Amino acid sequence: MNNLKGKHIILGISGGIAAYKSVTLLRLLVKAGAEVQVVITPNGKEFITPVTLSSLSGNPVISDFFTANTGEWHSHVSLGIWADAMIVAPATASTLAKMANGVADNMLVTTYLSSRCPVFVAPAMDLDMMAHPTTTRNLATLRADGVRIIEPAAGELASHLVGRGRMEEPENIAAVLNDFFGEGRPLAGRKVLVTAGPTYERIDPVRFIGNFSTGKMGYAIAAEAAKQGAEVVLVSGPTALADPEGVTTIRIESARQMLDEVLAHFADSDIAVMCAAVADYAPANYVDRKIKREHDDVDSIALVKNPDIAASVGKEKKPGQILVGFALETDNAEAHAREKLARKNLDMIVVNSLADAGAGFGTDTNKVTVISRDKTEDFALKDKREVAKDIIDCIIRYL
Ligand code: C5P
């Protein structure tokens, strides 16, 4: 259900006995990480209490146009713009009729008319109401208006009659919404781990060994993977960039800290993209006070080799996991990159040549070649966000 994470969903509840199932639906949506705003019709409140719904959604339940004692107006317009999807469950014959004809006499229908997002309805009513030409006509109108109908199942109804009209089960409604948000998002259901930025290796409390990496390329890759539906963890060295939208960002400072976080998340990942410019060396001895020119007279700093994070992950890699590395080369780029691909047990390596103007560190653009065991693809100089899309597309084709 990870396509629902962070999604804004309006749950419209109208007055039918199936309203009790909406509590389960609400719980499933919230559990999947969606933010849910419940809008209920006056009749809906006869079947299920707003207290239950507001407790589970964590948001006040909207029913009336105004709050009686304060006169506060509830904006269906901003609610309609806020939402990524609206689901009306149960949708009674009366609510479907109002929606089909624009009878905006309650908050649910008013919100529907203001919504810009995809709208789903899960009809629930007695079999004869369901089979009535009026309902059939209203559903056809709604369908033509772009509303997606989650068809009711046949079974025993509240009237004890058996027929078509049972609201679809909450688990199936949640699955329809989850699939909807996964559509056209080929990384839906996959976990992606990305490293980005430089690492800082402390010399003393005020000095470090670092490099000019800004993190832009790795952040763009993390954002693109999230956009394609992946659950993304970004392990980032010090950067001036904001956390990418929809990505779990973990900030670290040194190569050792990056290694610990990467190893903690790799086993759980389907794809790992090692984009960080990890410092190759760290000072052998950290001095825990500021080194002073006058007393210390330092003329050299002893260094130790940092762990190779990509290579460590390469050793842990299981069949089915994909590991992508980067290489920044100045000469003989493809040959060096192929050697790294093999030595670090990578599946794919993205090469940027420092020989190309506008490629590599600090710039907003990059020019890359993506190499896998049996393929080499060259891309033009582009904005790093577009380069990220090319790289993610290469990974998707590789899957
Ligand atoms: O060997 P080189 O530094 O050129 O390899 C670059 C690739 O290895 C990049 O994917 C980089 O993120 C990764 N790397 C690493 N840990 C290191 C050095 C490089 O993960 N200590």
Short mmCIF file of C-alpha atoms and ligand atoms in Angstrom, two decimals:
data_model
loop_
_atom_site.label_atom_id
_atom_site.label_comp_id
_atom_site.label_asym_id
_atom_site.label_seq_id
_atom_site.Cartn_x
_atom_site.Cartn_y
_atom_site.Cartn_z
CA MET A 1 0.00 0.00 0.00
CA ASN A 2 2.96 2.33 -0.24
CA ASN A 3 1.54 4.42 -3.10
CA LEU A 4 -0.83 6.08 -0.62
CA LYS A 5 1.92 7.51 1.55
CA GLY A 6 1.58 11.28 1.91
CA LYS A 7 -1.47 11.41 -0.36
CA HIS A 8 -4.29 13.82 0.51
CA ILE A 9 -7.60 11.99 0.36
CA ILE A 10 -11.13 13.23 0.93
CA LEU A 11 -13.35 10.45 2.24
CA GLY A 12 -16.98 11.35 1.59
CA ILE A 13 -19.51 9.38 3.61
CA SER A 14 -23.18 9.44 2.83
CA GLY A 15 -26.07 7.95 4.76
CA GLY A 16 -26.19 4.23 4.20
CA ILE A 17 -25.78 1.26 6.47
CA ALA A 18 -22.43 0.51 4.77
CA ALA A 19 -21.08 3.65 6.50
CA TYR A 20 -19.79 1.37 9.26
CA LYS A 21 -17.36 -0.09 6.71
CA SER A 22 -16.00 3.40 6.05
CA VAL A 23 -14.38 3.28 9.48
CA THR A 24 -12.27 0.34 8.30
CA LEU A 25 -11.54 2.12 5.03
CA LEU A 26 -10.43 5.22 6.93
CA ARG A 27 -8.15 3.13 9.16
CA LEU A 28 -6.57 1.42 6.13
CA LEU A 29 -5.92 4.73 4.37
CA VAL A 30 -4.38 6.31 7.48
CA LYS A 31 -2.29 3.20 8.13
CA ALA A 32 -0.97 3.39 4.57
CA GLY A 33 0.28 6.92 5.32
CA ALA A 34 -2.47 8.95 3.63
CA GLU A 35 -3.76 12.17 5.14
CA VAL A 36 -7.54 11.85 5.20
CA GLN A 37 -10.21 14.50 5.53
CA VAL A 38 -13.66 13.12 6.17
CA VAL A 39 -16.71 14.93 4.77
CA ILE A 40 -20.00 13.44 5.89
CA THR A 41 -23.58 14.17 4.87
CA PRO A 42 -26.18 14.99 7.55
CA ASN A 43 -27.71 11.52 7.01
CA GLY A 44 -24.29 9.90 7.22
CA LYS A 45 -24.03 11.13 10.82
CA GLU A 46 -27.09 9.03 11.68
CA PHE A 47 -25.05 5.92 10.88
CA ILE A 48 -21.60 6.75 12.19
CA THR A 49 -20.42 9.40 14.62
CA PRO A 50 -18.02 12.21 13.67
CA VAL A 51 -16.16 11.53 16.95
CA THR A 52 -15.07 8.10 15.70
CA LEU A 53 -14.07 9.51 12.34
CA SER A 54 -12.17 12.51 13.67
CA SER A 55 -10.32 10.32 16.17
CA LEU A 56 -9.18 7.96 13.44
CA SER A 57 -8.37 10.58 10.81
CA GLY A 58 -6.77 13.03 13.24
CA ASN A 59 -8.75 15.81 11.53
CA PRO A 60 -12.07 17.43 12.42
CA VAL A 61 -14.92 15.94 10.40
CA ILE A 62 -16.61 18.36 8.05
CA SER A 63 -20.35 18.18 7.69
CA ASP A 64 -21.87 21.63 7.81
CA PHE A 65 -21.11 24.74 5.83
CA PHE A 66 -20.56 26.66 9.07
CA THR A 67 -19.56 25.87 12.63
CA ALA A 68 -22.75 26.93 14.43
CA ASN A 69 -21.24 28.60 17.50
CA THR A 70 -18.34 30.47 15.83
CA GLY A 71 -19.76 31.13 12.37
CA GLU A 72 -16.52 29.77 10.87
CA TRP A 73 -17.02 28.92 7.20
CA HIS A 74 -15.63 25.60 5.97
CA SER A 75 -13.95 26.08 2.65
CA HIS A 76 -14.92 23.30 0.26
CA VAL A 77 -12.87 25.15 -2.36
CA SER A 78 -9.53 24.82 -0.58
CA LEU A 79 -10.41 21.25 0.38
CA GLY A 80 -11.08 20.43 -3.28
CA ILE A 81 -7.72 21.87 -4.30
CA TRP A 82 -5.85 20.17 -1.43
CA ALA A 83 -6.98 16.67 -2.36
CA ASP A 84 -5.12 14.16 -4.55
CA ALA A 85 -8.22 11.97 -4.69
CA MET A 86 -11.77 11.88 -3.38
CA ILE A 87 -13.60 8.68 -2.55
CA VAL A 88 -17.28 8.64 -1.70
CA ALA A 89 -18.00 5.45 0.24
CA PRO A 90 -20.74 4.60 0.72
CA ALA A 91 -22.31 6.53 -2.14
CA THR A 92 -26.07 6.26 -1.71
CA ALA A 93 -28.59 6.57 -4.55
CA SER A 94 -29.43 10.05 -3.33
CA THR A 95 -25.80 11.23 -3.14
CA LEU A 96 -25.07 9.79 -6.61
CA ALA A 97 -28.14 11.63 -7.95
CA LYS A 98 -27.02 14.90 -6.36
CA MET A 99 -23.47 14.48 -7.67
CA ALA A 100 -24.72 13.68 -11.18
CA ASN A 101 -26.95 16.76 -11.20
CA GLY A 102 -24.95 19.28 -9.20
CA VAL A 103 -27.39 19.54 -6.31
CA ALA A 104 -24.95 21.19 -3.91
CA ASP A 105 -27.08 21.22 -0.77
CA ASN A 106 -24.50 19.59 1.49
CA MET A 107 -20.75 19.78 2.07
CA LEU A 108 -20.06 16.44 0.38
CA VAL A 109 -21.58 17.38 -2.97
CA THR A 110 -20.24 20.94 -2.73
CA THR A 111 -16.74 19.56 -2.15
CA TYR A 112 -17.20 17.19 -5.09
CA LEU A 113 -18.12 20.11 -7.35
CA SER A 114 -15.02 22.04 -6.22
CA SER A 115 -12.60 19.15 -6.51
CA ARG A 116 -9.93 19.10 -9.18
CA CYS A 117 -8.72 15.60 -8.34
CA PRO A 118 -9.86 12.17 -9.55
CA VAL A 119 -13.09 11.11 -7.83
CA PHE A 120 -14.12 7.56 -6.96
CA VAL A 121 -17.52 6.39 -5.78
CA ALA A 122 -18.39 3.11 -4.10
CA PRO A 123 -22.18 2.77 -4.45
CA ALA A 124 -24.12 0.99 -1.73
CA MET A 125 -27.87 0.55 -1.73
CA ASP A 126 -30.60 -1.98 -1.89
CA LEU A 127 -30.78 -4.14 -5.02
CA ASP A 128 -33.91 -2.50 -6.45
CA MET A 129 -32.52 1.00 -5.97
CA MET A 130 -29.32 -0.17 -7.61
CA ALA A 131 -31.18 -1.67 -10.55
CA HIS A 132 -33.52 1.34 -10.96
CA PRO A 133 -33.15 3.17 -14.28
CA THR A 134 -32.60 6.42 -12.35
CA THR A 135 -29.50 5.06 -10.62
CA THR A 136 -28.26 3.52 -13.85
CA ARG A 137 -28.71 6.89 -15.58
CA ASN A 138 -26.96 8.80 -12.78
CA LEU A 139 -24.03 6.39 -12.75
CA ALA A 140 -23.72 6.73 -16.54
CA THR A 141 -23.68 10.52 -16.17
CA LEU A 142 -21.01 10.35 -13.47
CA ARG A 143 -18.94 7.92 -15.53
CA ALA A 144 -19.15 10.29 -18.50
CA ASP A 145 -18.01 13.10 -16.18
CA GLY A 146 -14.88 11.11 -15.38
CA VAL A 147 -15.93 9.71 -12.01
CA ARG A 148 -14.55 6.21 -11.42
CA ILE A 149 -17.15 3.75 -10.18
CA ILE A 150 -16.04 1.03 -7.79
CA GLU A 151 -18.79 -1.42 -8.64
CA PRO A 152 -20.80 -2.90 -5.78
CA ALA A 153 -20.72 -6.62 -5.24
CA ALA A 154 -23.66 -9.00 -5.09
CA GLY A 155 -24.50 -10.58 -1.76
CA GLU A 156 -26.78 -10.33 1.20
CA LEU A 157 -27.91 -6.77 1.80
CA ALA A 158 -29.01 -4.98 4.97
CA SER A 159 -32.61 -5.69 3.93
CA HIS A 160 -31.74 -9.43 3.95
CA LEU A 161 -32.53 -9.46 0.25
CA VAL A 162 -29.79 -10.92 -1.86
CA GLY A 163 -28.57 -9.03 -4.89
CA ARG A 164 -26.25 -6.36 -6.27
CA GLY A 165 -25.72 -3.33 -4.04
CA ARG A 166 -23.23 -4.28 -1.34
CA MET A 167 -20.50 -1.70 -1.04
CA GLU A 168 -17.15 -3.11 -2.13
CA GLU A 169 -15.05 -4.26 0.84
CA PRO A 170 -12.80 -1.55 2.38
CA GLU A 171 -9.64 -3.58 1.63
CA ASN A 172 -10.54 -3.64 -2.07
CA ILE A 173 -11.42 0.07 -2.16
CA ALA A 174 -8.06 0.91 -0.54
CA ALA A 175 -6.34 -1.35 -3.10
CA VAL A 176 -8.07 0.47 -6.00
CA LEU A 177 -6.79 3.80 -4.67
CA ASN A 178 -3.32 2.37 -4.09
CA ASP A 179 -3.19 1.00 -7.64
CA PHE A 180 -4.44 4.30 -9.00
CA PHE A 181 -1.53 6.16 -7.39
CA GLY A 182 0.85 3.47 -8.67
CA GLU A 183 -0.31 3.82 -12.29
CA GLY A 184 2.42 4.92 -14.64
CA ARG A 185 4.87 4.82 -11.75
CA PRO A 186 7.14 1.90 -12.56
CA LEU A 187 9.04 2.00 -9.25
CA ALA A 188 5.89 1.63 -7.16
CA GLY A 189 6.49 -0.96 -4.45
CA ARG A 190 10.31 -0.72 -4.74
CA LYS A 191 12.71 0.59 -2.15
CA VAL A 192 15.56 2.78 -3.36
CA LEU A 193 18.59 3.86 -1.35
CA VAL A 194 20.61 6.85 -2.57
CA THR A 195 23.82 8.41 -1.24
CA ALA A 196 24.62 12.04 -2.07
CA GLY A 197 26.86 14.96 -1.32
CA PRO A 198 30.38 15.09 0.08
CA THR A 199 31.61 13.67 3.36
CA TYR A 200 33.46 15.77 5.90
CA GLU A 201 36.33 14.16 7.80
CA ARG A 202 37.13 16.09 10.95
CA ILE A 203 40.68 17.26 11.65
CA ASP A 204 39.73 19.25 14.75
CA PRO A 205 36.46 20.89 15.91
CA VAL A 206 36.66 23.60 13.24
CA ARG A 207 38.43 21.96 10.28
CA PHE A 208 37.74 19.09 7.97
CA ILE A 209 38.79 17.36 4.78
CA GLY A 210 36.00 17.54 2.23
CA ASN A 211 35.28 18.17 -1.41
CA PHE A 212 33.21 20.42 -3.66
CA SER A 213 30.25 18.06 -4.16
CA THR A 214 26.95 19.94 -3.72
CA GLY A 215 24.67 16.87 -3.66
CA LYS A 216 22.51 18.18 -6.53
CA MET A 217 22.82 15.04 -8.67
CA GLY A 218 22.00 12.60 -5.85
CA TYR A 219 19.09 14.71 -4.58
CA ALA A 220 17.66 14.86 -8.11
CA ILE A 221 17.95 11.06 -8.38
CA ALA A 222 16.22 10.57 -5.01
CA ALA A 223 13.41 12.96 -6.03
CA GLU A 224 12.96 11.27 -9.42
CA ALA A 225 12.86 7.77 -7.86
CA ALA A 226 10.16 8.99 -5.45
CA LYS A 227 8.24 10.53 -8.35
CA GLN A 228 8.34 7.15 -10.11
CA GLY A 229 6.69 5.60 -7.06
CA ALA A 230 9.66 4.27 -5.04
CA GLU A 231 10.04 4.47 -1.30
CA VAL A 232 13.32 6.36 -1.06
CA VAL A 233 15.95 6.70 1.66
CA LEU A 234 18.57 9.36 0.95
CA VAL A 235 21.77 9.27 3.00
CA SER A 236 23.30 12.67 2.56
CA GLY A 237 26.57 14.28 3.52
CA PRO A 238 26.57 18.00 4.44
CA THR A 239 24.77 20.02 1.75
CA ALA A 240 22.87 23.29 1.50
CA LEU A 241 19.91 21.57 -0.18
CA ALA A 242 16.43 21.06 1.30
CA ASP A 243 15.21 17.48 1.85
CA PRO A 244 13.59 16.27 -1.39
CA GLU A 245 9.79 15.97 -1.28
CA GLY A 246 8.53 12.52 -0.33
CA VAL A 247 11.98 11.15 0.53
CA THR A 248 13.29 9.98 3.93
CA THR A 249 16.50 11.99 4.26
CA ILE A 250 19.19 10.97 6.74
CA ARG A 251 21.97 13.51 7.26
CA ILE A 252 25.44 12.34 8.20
CA GLU A 253 28.87 13.94 8.18
CA SER A 254 31.66 11.40 7.68
CA ALA A 255 32.25 8.40 5.44
CA ARG A 256 32.05 6.04 8.45
CA GLN A 257 28.65 7.44 9.41
CA MET A 258 27.50 7.13 5.80
CA LEU A 259 28.67 3.50 5.70
CA ASP A 260 26.73 2.69 8.90
CA GLU A 261 23.49 4.20 7.55
CA VAL A 262 23.89 2.61 4.13
CA LEU A 263 24.51 -0.84 5.61
CA ALA A 264 21.51 -0.38 7.94
CA HIS A 265 19.22 0.24 4.95
CA PHE A 266 20.73 -1.78 2.11
CA ALA A 267 19.40 -5.24 3.00
CA ASP A 268 15.89 -3.82 2.70
CA SER A 269 16.49 -2.04 -0.63
CA ASP A 270 15.79 -3.19 -4.17
CA ILE A 271 18.00 -0.57 -5.77
CA ALA A 272 20.96 1.40 -4.38
CA VAL A 273 22.46 4.39 -6.18
CA MET A 274 25.81 5.48 -4.77
CA CYS A 275 26.12 9.07 -5.87
CA ALA A 276 28.07 10.50 -2.91
CA ALA A 277 31.55 11.91 -3.33
CA VAL A 278 32.98 10.06 -0.36
CA ALA A 279 36.31 11.41 0.92
CA ASP A 280 38.93 8.76 0.21
CA TYR A 281 40.92 9.55 3.36
CA ALA A 282 40.22 10.73 6.90
CA PRO A 283 42.68 12.16 9.44
CA ALA A 284 44.22 9.31 11.44
CA ASN A 285 43.92 11.25 14.70
CA TYR A 286 41.12 13.66 15.49
CA VAL A 287 42.33 16.51 17.72
CA ASP A 288 39.50 17.46 20.08
CA ARG A 289 40.55 21.09 20.47
CA LYS A 290 41.36 23.68 17.85
CA ILE A 291 44.88 23.14 16.51
CA LYS A 292 46.88 26.34 17.08
CA ARG A 293 49.52 27.62 14.74
CA GLU A 294 51.56 29.03 17.66
CA HIS A 295 51.71 25.86 19.81
CA ASP A 296 51.17 22.93 17.54
CA ASP A 297 53.32 23.73 14.56
CA VAL A 298 51.62 21.10 12.40
CA ASP A 299 53.25 20.48 9.05
CA SER A 300 51.45 17.32 8.06
CA ILE A 301 48.29 15.36 8.83
CA ALA A 302 48.48 11.58 8.97
CA LEU A 303 45.65 9.99 6.98
CA VAL A 304 43.87 6.65 6.96
CA LYS A 305 41.85 5.20 4.09
CA ASN A 306 38.10 5.49 4.35
CA PRO A 307 35.90 2.48 3.69
CA ASP A 308 34.67 2.13 0.11
CA ILE A 309 30.92 2.23 0.68
CA ALA A 310 29.92 1.12 -2.81
CA ALA A 311 32.32 -1.83 -2.68
CA SER A 312 31.09 -2.83 0.82
CA VAL A 313 27.51 -2.82 -0.48
CA GLY A 314 28.68 -4.78 -3.54
CA LYS A 315 29.87 -7.54 -1.21
CA GLU A 316 26.49 -7.67 0.57
CA LYS A 317 24.47 -7.64 -2.66
CA LYS A 318 21.95 -10.47 -3.10
CA PRO A 319 20.47 -11.70 -6.41
CA GLY A 320 17.75 -9.30 -7.53
CA GLN A 321 19.29 -6.23 -5.86
CA ILE A 322 20.64 -3.59 -8.20
CA LEU A 323 23.68 -1.49 -7.35
CA VAL A 324 24.51 1.65 -9.31
CA GLY A 325 27.74 3.61 -8.87
CA PHE A 326 29.14 6.84 -10.20
CA ALA A 327 32.55 7.60 -11.60
CA LEU A 328 34.07 10.99 -12.15
CA GLU A 329 36.94 10.53 -14.57
CA THR A 330 39.43 12.83 -16.23
CA ASP A 331 40.88 10.45 -18.81
CA ASN A 332 40.08 7.12 -20.42
CA ALA A 333 36.65 7.35 -18.77
CA GLU A 334 34.91 4.26 -20.13
CA ALA A 335 37.80 1.87 -19.45
CA HIS A 336 38.22 3.12 -15.87
CA ALA A 337 34.48 2.95 -15.30
CA ARG A 338 34.25 -0.64 -16.58
CA GLU A 339 37.08 -1.64 -14.26
CA LYS A 340 35.15 -0.08 -11.31
CA LEU A 341 31.92 -1.77 -12.39
CA ALA A 342 33.61 -5.16 -12.07
CA ARG A 343 35.74 -4.45 -8.97
CA LYS A 344 32.86 -3.01 -6.90
CA ASN A 345 30.33 -5.61 -8.12
CA LEU A 346 28.06 -2.89 -9.59
CA ASP A 347 25.30 -3.52 -12.11
CA MET A 348 25.53 -0.10 -13.66
CA ILE A 349 27.90 2.85 -13.49
CA VAL A 350 27.21 6.46 -14.41
CA VAL A 351 30.25 8.21 -15.78
CA ASN A 352 30.74 11.94 -15.85
CA SER A 353 33.84 13.09 -17.57
CA LEU A 354 35.48 16.20 -16.14
CA ALA A 355 36.65 16.82 -19.70
CA ASP A 356 33.09 18.00 -20.54
CA ALA A 357 32.25 21.62 -19.73
CA GLY A 358 29.10 21.86 -17.58
CA ALA A 359 29.49 18.33 -16.17
CA GLY A 360 30.40 17.14 -12.68
CA PHE A 361 30.63 19.05 -9.41
CA GLY A 362 28.65 22.12 -8.46
CA THR A 363 27.04 22.78 -11.85
CA ASP A 364 23.28 22.58 -12.49
CA THR A 365 23.94 20.49 -15.58
CA ASN A 366 25.61 17.18 -16.22
CA LYS A 367 26.60 15.01 -19.16
CA VAL A 368 26.68 11.31 -18.45
CA THR A 369 27.32 7.93 -19.96
CA VAL A 370 25.51 5.00 -18.38
CA ILE A 371 27.38 1.71 -18.58
CA SER A 372 26.06 -1.71 -17.67
CA ARG A 373 27.73 -5.06 -18.37
CA ASP A 374 26.38 -5.27 -21.90
CA LYS A 375 25.44 -1.73 -22.83
CA THR A 376 26.77 1.83 -23.05
CA GLU A 377 24.39 4.78 -23.42
CA ASP A 378 25.53 8.36 -24.00
CA PHE A 379 23.35 11.29 -23.00
CA ALA A 380 23.53 14.97 -23.93
CA LEU A 381 24.39 17.83 -21.54
CA LYS A 382 21.18 18.55 -19.57
CA ASP A 383 19.79 19.93 -16.35
CA LYS A 384 20.61 17.54 -13.49
CA ARG A 385 16.90 16.86 -12.93
CA GLU A 386 16.60 15.61 -16.52
CA VAL A 387 19.81 13.62 -16.14
CA ALA A 388 18.26 12.02 -13.04
CA LYS A 389 15.27 11.00 -15.14
CA ASP A 390 17.55 9.43 -17.78
CA ILE A 391 19.42 7.49 -15.07
CA ILE A 392 16.22 6.29 -13.38
CA ASP A 393 14.81 5.29 -16.80
CA CYS A 394 18.00 3.25 -17.46
CA ILE A 395 17.50 1.51 -14.10
CA ILE A 396 13.83 0.81 -14.88
CA ARG A 397 14.80 -0.72 -18.25
CA TYR A 398 17.44 -2.80 -16.47
CA LEU A 399 14.87 -4.19 -13.99
O1 C5P B 1 36.55 4.67 -6.82
P1 C5P B 1 35.72 5.90 -7.05
O2 C5P B 1 35.76 6.85 -5.90
O3 C5P B 1 35.97 6.57 -8.36
O4 C5P B 1 34.26 5.30 -7.14
C1 C5P B 1 33.16 6.13 -7.27
C2 C5P B 1 31.93 5.38 -6.83
O5 C5P B 1 32.16 4.71 -5.59
C3 C5P B 1 30.78 6.29 -6.55
O6 C5P B 1 29.59 5.56 -6.79
C4 C5P B 1 30.95 6.62 -5.08
O7 C5P B 1 29.72 7.02 -4.49
C5 C5P B 1 31.45 5.32 -4.53
N1 C5P B 1 32.37 5.43 -3.40
C6 C5P B 1 31.96 5.01 -2.16
N2 C5P B 1 32.82 5.05 -1.08
C7 C5P B 1 34.07 5.50 -1.25
C8 C5P B 1 34.49 5.95 -2.52
C9 C5P B 1 33.62 5.90 -3.57
O8 C5P B 1 30.82 4.60 -2.01
N3 C5P B 1 34.88 5.55 -0.20
#
